[in-house]
XYZ file of C-alpha atoms in Angstrom:
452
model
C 48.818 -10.292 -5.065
C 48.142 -7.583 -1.801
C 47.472 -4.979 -5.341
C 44.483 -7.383 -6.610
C 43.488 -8.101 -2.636
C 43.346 -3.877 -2.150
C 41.048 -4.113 -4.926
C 38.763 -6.524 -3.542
C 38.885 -5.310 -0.123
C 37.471 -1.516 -1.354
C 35.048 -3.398 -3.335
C 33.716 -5.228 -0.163
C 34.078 -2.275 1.689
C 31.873 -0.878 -0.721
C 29.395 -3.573 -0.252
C 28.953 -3.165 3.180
C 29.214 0.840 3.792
C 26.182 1.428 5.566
C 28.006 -1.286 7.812
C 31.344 -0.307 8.312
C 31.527 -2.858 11.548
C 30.999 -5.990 9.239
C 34.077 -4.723 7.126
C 36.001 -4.427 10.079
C 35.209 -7.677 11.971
C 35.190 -10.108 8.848
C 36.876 -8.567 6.085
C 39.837 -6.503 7.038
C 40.782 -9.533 9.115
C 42.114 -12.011 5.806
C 44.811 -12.242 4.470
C 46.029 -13.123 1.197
C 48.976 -16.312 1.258
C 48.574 -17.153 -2.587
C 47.279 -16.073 -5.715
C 47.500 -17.844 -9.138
C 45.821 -15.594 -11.843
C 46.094 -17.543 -14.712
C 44.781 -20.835 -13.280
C 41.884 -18.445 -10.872
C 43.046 -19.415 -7.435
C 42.743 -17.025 -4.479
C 43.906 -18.547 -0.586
C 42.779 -16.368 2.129
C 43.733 -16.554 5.727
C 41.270 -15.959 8.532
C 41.487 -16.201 12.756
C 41.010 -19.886 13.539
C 37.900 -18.938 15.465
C 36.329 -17.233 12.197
C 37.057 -19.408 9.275
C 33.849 -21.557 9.147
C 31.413 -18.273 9.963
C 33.203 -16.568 6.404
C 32.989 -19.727 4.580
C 29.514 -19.949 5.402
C 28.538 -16.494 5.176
C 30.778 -14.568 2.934
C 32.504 -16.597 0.888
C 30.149 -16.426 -2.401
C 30.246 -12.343 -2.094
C 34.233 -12.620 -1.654
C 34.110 -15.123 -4.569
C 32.125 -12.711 -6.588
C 33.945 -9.632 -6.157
C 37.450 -11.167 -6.926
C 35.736 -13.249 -10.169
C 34.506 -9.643 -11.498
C 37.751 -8.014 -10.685
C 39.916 -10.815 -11.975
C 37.451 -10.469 -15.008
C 37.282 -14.020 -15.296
C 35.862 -16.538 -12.719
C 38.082 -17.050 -9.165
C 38.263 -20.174 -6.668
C 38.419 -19.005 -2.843
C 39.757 -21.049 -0.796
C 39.914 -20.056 3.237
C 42.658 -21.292 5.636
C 42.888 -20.673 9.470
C 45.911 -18.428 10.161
C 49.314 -20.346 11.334
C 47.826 -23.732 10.367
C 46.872 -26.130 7.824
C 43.351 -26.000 5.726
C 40.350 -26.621 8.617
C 39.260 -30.476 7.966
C 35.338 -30.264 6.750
C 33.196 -30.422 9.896
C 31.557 -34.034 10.914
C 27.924 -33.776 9.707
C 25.705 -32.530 12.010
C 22.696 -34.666 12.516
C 19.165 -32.961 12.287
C 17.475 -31.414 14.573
C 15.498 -33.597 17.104
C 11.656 -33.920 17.329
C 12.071 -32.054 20.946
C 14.120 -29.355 19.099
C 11.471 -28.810 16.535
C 8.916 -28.718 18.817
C 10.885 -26.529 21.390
C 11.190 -23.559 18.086
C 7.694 -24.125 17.417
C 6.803 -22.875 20.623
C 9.260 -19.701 20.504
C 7.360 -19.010 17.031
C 9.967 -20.065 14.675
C 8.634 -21.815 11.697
C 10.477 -24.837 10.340
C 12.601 -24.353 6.909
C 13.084 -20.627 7.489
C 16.877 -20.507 7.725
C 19.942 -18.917 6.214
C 20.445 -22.261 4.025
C 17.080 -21.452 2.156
C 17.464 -18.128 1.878
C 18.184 -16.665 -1.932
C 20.656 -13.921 -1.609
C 21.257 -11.606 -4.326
C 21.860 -7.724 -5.032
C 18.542 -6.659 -3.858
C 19.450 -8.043 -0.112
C 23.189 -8.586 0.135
C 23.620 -6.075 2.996
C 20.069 -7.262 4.860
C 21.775 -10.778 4.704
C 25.549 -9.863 5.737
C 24.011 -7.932 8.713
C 21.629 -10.209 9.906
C 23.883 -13.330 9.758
C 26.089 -11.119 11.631
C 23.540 -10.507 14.432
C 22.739 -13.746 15.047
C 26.151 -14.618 16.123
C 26.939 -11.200 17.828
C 23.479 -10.599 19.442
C 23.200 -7.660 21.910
C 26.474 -6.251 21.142
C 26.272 -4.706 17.597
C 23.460 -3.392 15.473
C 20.715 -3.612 18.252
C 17.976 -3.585 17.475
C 18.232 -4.353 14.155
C 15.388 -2.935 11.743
C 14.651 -4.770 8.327
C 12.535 -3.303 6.573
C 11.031 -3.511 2.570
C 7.816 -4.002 0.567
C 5.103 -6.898 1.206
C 6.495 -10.519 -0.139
C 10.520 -9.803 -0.358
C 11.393 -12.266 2.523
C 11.896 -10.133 5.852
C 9.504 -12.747 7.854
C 12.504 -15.316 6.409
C 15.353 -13.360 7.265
C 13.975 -12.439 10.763
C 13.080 -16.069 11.692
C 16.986 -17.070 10.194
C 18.147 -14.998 13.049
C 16.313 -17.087 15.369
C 17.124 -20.625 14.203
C 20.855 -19.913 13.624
C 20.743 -18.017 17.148
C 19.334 -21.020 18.716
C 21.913 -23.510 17.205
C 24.447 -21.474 18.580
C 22.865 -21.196 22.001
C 20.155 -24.512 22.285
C 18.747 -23.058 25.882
C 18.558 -19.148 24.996
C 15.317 -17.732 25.704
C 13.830 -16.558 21.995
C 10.483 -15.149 20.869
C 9.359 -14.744 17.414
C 5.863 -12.920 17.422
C 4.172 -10.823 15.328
C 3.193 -7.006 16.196
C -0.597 -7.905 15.557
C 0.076 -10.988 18.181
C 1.747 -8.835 20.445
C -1.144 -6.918 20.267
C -3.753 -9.409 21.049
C -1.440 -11.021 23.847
C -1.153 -7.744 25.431
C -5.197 -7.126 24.879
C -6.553 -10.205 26.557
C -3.412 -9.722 29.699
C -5.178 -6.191 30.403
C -8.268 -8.054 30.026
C -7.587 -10.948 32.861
C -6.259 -8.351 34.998
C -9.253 -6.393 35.048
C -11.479 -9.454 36.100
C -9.050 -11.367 37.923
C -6.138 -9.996 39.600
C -2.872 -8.431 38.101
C -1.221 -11.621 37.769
C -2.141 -11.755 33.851
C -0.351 -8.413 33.061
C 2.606 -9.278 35.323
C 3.245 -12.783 33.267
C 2.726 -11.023 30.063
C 5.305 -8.224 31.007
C 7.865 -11.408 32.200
C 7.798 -12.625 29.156
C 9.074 -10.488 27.253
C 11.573 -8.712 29.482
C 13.095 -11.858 30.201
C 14.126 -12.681 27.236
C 17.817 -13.163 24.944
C 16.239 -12.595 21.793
C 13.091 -11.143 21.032
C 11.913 -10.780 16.756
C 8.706 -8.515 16.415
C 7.591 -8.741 12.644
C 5.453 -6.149 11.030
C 5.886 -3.562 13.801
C 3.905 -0.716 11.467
C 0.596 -2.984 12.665
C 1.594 -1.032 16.330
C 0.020 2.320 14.636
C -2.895 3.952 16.807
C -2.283 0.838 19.666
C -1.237 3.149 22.676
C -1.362 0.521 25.366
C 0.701 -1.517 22.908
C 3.207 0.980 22.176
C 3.863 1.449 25.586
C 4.492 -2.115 26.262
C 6.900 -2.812 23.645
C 8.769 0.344 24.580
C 9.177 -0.945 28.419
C 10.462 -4.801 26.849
C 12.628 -2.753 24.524
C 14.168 -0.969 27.656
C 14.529 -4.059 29.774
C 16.334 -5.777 26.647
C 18.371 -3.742 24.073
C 20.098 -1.532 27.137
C 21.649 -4.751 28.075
C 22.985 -6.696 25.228
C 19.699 -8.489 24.830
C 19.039 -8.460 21.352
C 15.704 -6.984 19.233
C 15.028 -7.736 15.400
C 12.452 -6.048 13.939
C 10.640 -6.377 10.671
C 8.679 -3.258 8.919
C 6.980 -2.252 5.516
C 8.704 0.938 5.825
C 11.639 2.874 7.468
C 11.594 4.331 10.761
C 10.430 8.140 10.064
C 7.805 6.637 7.603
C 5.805 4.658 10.139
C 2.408 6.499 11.393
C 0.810 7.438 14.588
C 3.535 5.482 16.662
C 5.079 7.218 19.478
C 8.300 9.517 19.096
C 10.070 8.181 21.569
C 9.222 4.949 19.987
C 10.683 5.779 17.228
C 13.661 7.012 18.061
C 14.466 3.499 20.283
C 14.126 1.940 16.603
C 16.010 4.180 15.210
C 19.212 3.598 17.276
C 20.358 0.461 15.896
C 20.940 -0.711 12.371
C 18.267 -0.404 9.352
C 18.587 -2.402 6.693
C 16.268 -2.571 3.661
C 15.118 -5.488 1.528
C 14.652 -4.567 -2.220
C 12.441 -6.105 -4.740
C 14.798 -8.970 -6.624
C 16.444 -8.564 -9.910
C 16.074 -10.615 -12.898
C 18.768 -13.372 -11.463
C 17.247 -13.262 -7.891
C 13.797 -14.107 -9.353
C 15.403 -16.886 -11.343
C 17.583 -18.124 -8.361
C 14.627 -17.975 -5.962
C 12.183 -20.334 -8.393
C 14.558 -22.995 -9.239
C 15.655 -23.083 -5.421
C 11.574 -23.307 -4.881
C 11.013 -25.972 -7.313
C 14.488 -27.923 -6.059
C 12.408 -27.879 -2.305
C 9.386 -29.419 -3.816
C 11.058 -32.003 -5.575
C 10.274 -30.253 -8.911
C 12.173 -30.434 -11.838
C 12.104 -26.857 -13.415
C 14.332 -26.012 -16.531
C 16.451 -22.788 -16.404
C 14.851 -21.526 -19.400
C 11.001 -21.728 -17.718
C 12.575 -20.018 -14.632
C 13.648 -17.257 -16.524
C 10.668 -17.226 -19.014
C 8.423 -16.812 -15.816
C 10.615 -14.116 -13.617
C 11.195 -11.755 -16.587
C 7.294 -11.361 -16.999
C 6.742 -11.411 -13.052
C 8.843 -8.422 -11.063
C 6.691 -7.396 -7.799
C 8.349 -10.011 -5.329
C 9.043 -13.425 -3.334
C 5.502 -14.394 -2.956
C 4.117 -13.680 -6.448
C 6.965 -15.948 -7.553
C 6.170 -18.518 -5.600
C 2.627 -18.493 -6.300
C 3.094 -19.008 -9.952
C 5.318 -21.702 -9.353
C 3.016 -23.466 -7.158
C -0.072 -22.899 -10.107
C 2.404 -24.851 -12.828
C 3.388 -27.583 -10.940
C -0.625 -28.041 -9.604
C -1.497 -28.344 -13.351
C 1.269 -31.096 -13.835
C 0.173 -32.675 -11.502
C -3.710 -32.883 -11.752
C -3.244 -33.050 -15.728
C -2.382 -37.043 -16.065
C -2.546 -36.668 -20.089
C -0.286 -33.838 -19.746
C 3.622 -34.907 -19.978
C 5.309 -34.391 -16.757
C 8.177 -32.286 -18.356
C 7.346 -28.802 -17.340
C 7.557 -26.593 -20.649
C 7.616 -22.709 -21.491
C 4.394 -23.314 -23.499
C 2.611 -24.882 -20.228
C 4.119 -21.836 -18.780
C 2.456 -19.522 -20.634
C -1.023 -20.994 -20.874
C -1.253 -21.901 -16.846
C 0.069 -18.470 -16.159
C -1.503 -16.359 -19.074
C -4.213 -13.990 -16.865
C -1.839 -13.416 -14.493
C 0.748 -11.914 -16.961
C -2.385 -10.585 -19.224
C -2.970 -8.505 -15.693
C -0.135 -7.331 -14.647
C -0.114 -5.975 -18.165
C -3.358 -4.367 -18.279
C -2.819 -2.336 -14.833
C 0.446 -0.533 -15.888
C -1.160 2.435 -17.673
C -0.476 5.872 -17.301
C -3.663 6.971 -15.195
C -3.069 4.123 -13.101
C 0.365 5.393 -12.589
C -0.831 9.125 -12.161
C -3.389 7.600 -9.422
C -1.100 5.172 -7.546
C 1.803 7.922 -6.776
C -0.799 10.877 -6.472
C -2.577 8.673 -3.547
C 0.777 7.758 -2.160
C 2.210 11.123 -2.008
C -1.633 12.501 -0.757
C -1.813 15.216 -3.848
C -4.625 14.912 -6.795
C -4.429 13.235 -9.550
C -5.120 17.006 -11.776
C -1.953 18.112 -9.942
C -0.096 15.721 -12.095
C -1.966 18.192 -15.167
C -1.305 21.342 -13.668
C 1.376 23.722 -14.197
C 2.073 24.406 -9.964
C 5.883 23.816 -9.336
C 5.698 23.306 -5.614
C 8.176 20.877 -4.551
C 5.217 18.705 -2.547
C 3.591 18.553 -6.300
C 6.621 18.467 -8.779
C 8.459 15.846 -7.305
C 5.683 13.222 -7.485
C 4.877 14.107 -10.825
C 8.403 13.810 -11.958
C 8.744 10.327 -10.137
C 5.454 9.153 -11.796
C 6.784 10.585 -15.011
C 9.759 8.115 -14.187
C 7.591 5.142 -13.415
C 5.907 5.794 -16.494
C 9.039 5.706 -18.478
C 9.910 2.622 -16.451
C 6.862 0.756 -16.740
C 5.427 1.163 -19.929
C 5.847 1.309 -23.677
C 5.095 5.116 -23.824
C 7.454 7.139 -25.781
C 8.553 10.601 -24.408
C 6.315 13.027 -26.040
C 3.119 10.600 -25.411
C 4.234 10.548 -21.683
C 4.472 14.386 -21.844
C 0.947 14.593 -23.353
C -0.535 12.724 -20.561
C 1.226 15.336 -17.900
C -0.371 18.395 -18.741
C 0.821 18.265 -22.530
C 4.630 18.605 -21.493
C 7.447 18.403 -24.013
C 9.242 15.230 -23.877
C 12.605 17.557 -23.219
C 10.707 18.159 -19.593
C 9.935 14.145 -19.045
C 13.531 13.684 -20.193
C 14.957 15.582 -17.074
C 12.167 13.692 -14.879
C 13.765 10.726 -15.823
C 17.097 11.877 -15.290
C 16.699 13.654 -11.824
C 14.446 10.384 -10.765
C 17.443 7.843 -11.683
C 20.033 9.878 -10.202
C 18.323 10.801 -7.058
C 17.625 7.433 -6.075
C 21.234 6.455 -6.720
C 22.178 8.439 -3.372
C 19.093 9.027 -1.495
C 17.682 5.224 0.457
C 14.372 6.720 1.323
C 13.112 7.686 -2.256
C 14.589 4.158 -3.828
C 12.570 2.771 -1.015
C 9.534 4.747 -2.078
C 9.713 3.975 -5.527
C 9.976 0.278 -4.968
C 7.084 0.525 -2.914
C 5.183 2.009 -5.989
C 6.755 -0.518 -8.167
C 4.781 -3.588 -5.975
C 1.496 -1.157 -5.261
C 1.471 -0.336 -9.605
C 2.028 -3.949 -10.722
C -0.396 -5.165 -7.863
């Protein structure tokens, strides 16, 4: 049994490396009290005073890592240390009109919580660390920095914070605002001042230094806004130096945003940064039938998978499909309510003749050349510089990735290479972004911005 826990334990140690503090606060607390491997069945036990947090949290990933060690599926159960199994907890009763309204006004948008969030590969850590903020705020991963490509769900892991935050605390003070909102709040308070008195500015600057919990999405909109910038930084100083917690939501890591202010940057870069990926094949799948459950939809497995397999750029591309098939169901009344592959295919056909059409090689060679601010004949030429050859090698890689080129007719299109030389491209590409976080984030990046 404690041979087969070791195992899972490095696993989700593993899981959560760029974390270390989640390992040691949720994991390396449990403790194994039974283990039946023929039958599957794995009892953990936990502090009291963190059994329902793992259950709710955790316990798929736990589940998941013992099923693929075990090599065949495992039930987790989760007991409070020194005690019997925890009774299930008395429903709670929804939230009240004055409750909705009351989030409303902090900025938090009804359904986006941590129940209707699809986890999966591509976010497991984002997830782990934000459900771990929002019941630790101020004193662990502060701020927190999410960051990932346009449509993977940061705006819906952000706002989870909030909601689960306020269930935890109903009278904390919490702000949800976006960077561009900030910006126009902050805009029309300099603006009062100057025709009033300073009492605009002075309210503006209360609010958000007087807050518990303050979530900023898109923060990269900040570039070239001085007066901004400056604001933010004095509410970041008035919060995060004491326990006050800041989430933070960005299209790209800390050293990649532009014309924000050093200092700035280096506030952001103090906490925790977490990135979102684009989903894998099961994600996609997961994330459209969860969709279709929410609308009251009934969408067969097989069309789910039919439609993510030929759809890979992110959350709201999926969605958007989704929303075109069941529109034609709906405003079709000859058409049979059953929703079909074929009806698939034929409401969704330009899309997927589109995101077809676009992967080419040029459009590859043009995509990565703008990106990495080179020409698109450097991707001919026979220069080695490392600022040329490594975007040509990674849009050798995308190439390979993306379309149905062979070797020697990617080579061709590069300058008339030899498909030996696109071979290591590949190679280096695959095994660089195994270990490097900044050029996987990059290349998913040109993954959404080739596919459109």
């Amino acid at each position: 049994m404690q041979v087969f826990w070791q195992q899972c334990l490095e696993s989700l140690k593993q899981l959560v490396q760029s974390a270390p503090r989640i390992y040691d606060t949720w994991f390396k607390v449990l403790n194994p009290i039974f283990w039946d491997p023929d039958n599957g069945m794995l009892t953990l036990e936990a502090p009291a005073s963190k059994v329902r947090y793992l259950r709710d949290s955790y316990l798929k990933n736990i589940q998941t890592i013992a099923s693929h060690i075990h090599g065949s599926p495992v039930s987790v159960s989760l007991v409070p240390a020194m005690s019997q199994p925890a009774p299930e907890p008395a429903p709670v009763a929804g939230p009240s009109p004055v409750d909705i309204r009351r989030r409303e006004e902090t900025g938090l948008l009804p359904g986006l919580t941590f129940e209707n969030y699809v986890n999966g590969n591509a976010n497991q850590l984002a997830v782990a660390a934000a459900e771990h903020v929002a019941t630790t705020t101020g004193t662990q991963y502060n701020p927190l920095y999410i960051y990932g490509g346009v449509g993977l769900g940061k705006t819906h892991l952000m706002q989870a914070i909030g909601h689960r935050y306020l269930d935890l605390h109903p009278k904390a003070r919490v702000r949800c605002v976006s960077a561009q909102d900030f910006i126009n709040e902050y805009t029309a308070a300099v603006r009062e001042s100057a025709n009033k008195t300073h009492a605009s500015l002075e309210k503006f600057d209360e609010r958000y230094r007087n807050l518990d919990l303050l979530l900023i999405d898109d923060v990269q909109s900040l570039s070239g806004a001085k007066g901004s910038q400056g604001q933010f930084f004095r509410a970041f100083e008035a919060l995060v130096p004491h326990n006050k917690q800041l989430v933070i939501t960005s299209d790209t890591y800390t050293r990649g945003l532009k014309d924000i202010e050093p200092r700035l940057i280096s506030r952001l870069s103090q906490g925790l940064s977490v990135a979102i990926e684009p989903p894998e094949f099961e994600m996609r799948t997961a994330i459209l039938l969860n969709k279709a459950k929410a609308m009251g939809v009934d969408l067969p497995d097989e069309v789910a998978a039919f439609i993510a397999k030929r759809l890979k750029s992110n959350v709201r591309e999926l969605e958007g499909a989704l929303q075109q098939v069941v529109a034609y169901q709906q405003f079709q009344p000859s058409a049979s309510r059953e929703i079909t592959i074929d009806i698939a295919k034929r409401v969704l056909r330009d899309q997927f003749q589109v995101v077809n059409s676009l992967i080419t090689i040029e459009n590859i060679q043009k995509t990565v050349a703008d990106y990495y601010k080179i020409k698109v004949a450097d991707m001919h030429s026979k220069r080695r510089p490392a600022s040329i050859a490594l975007p040509r090698q990674i849009a050798m890689y995308l190439a390979k990735e993306l379309t149905q080129h062979s070797l020697p007719e990617i080579g061709e299109n590069f300058g008339g290479r030899d498909h030996t030389t696109v071979m290591h491209a590949v190679r280096k590409i695959t095994q660089e972004r195994k270990s490097n976080a900044e050029l996987n984030h990059e290349i998913h990046v040109l993954e959404q911005m080739i596919r459109g």
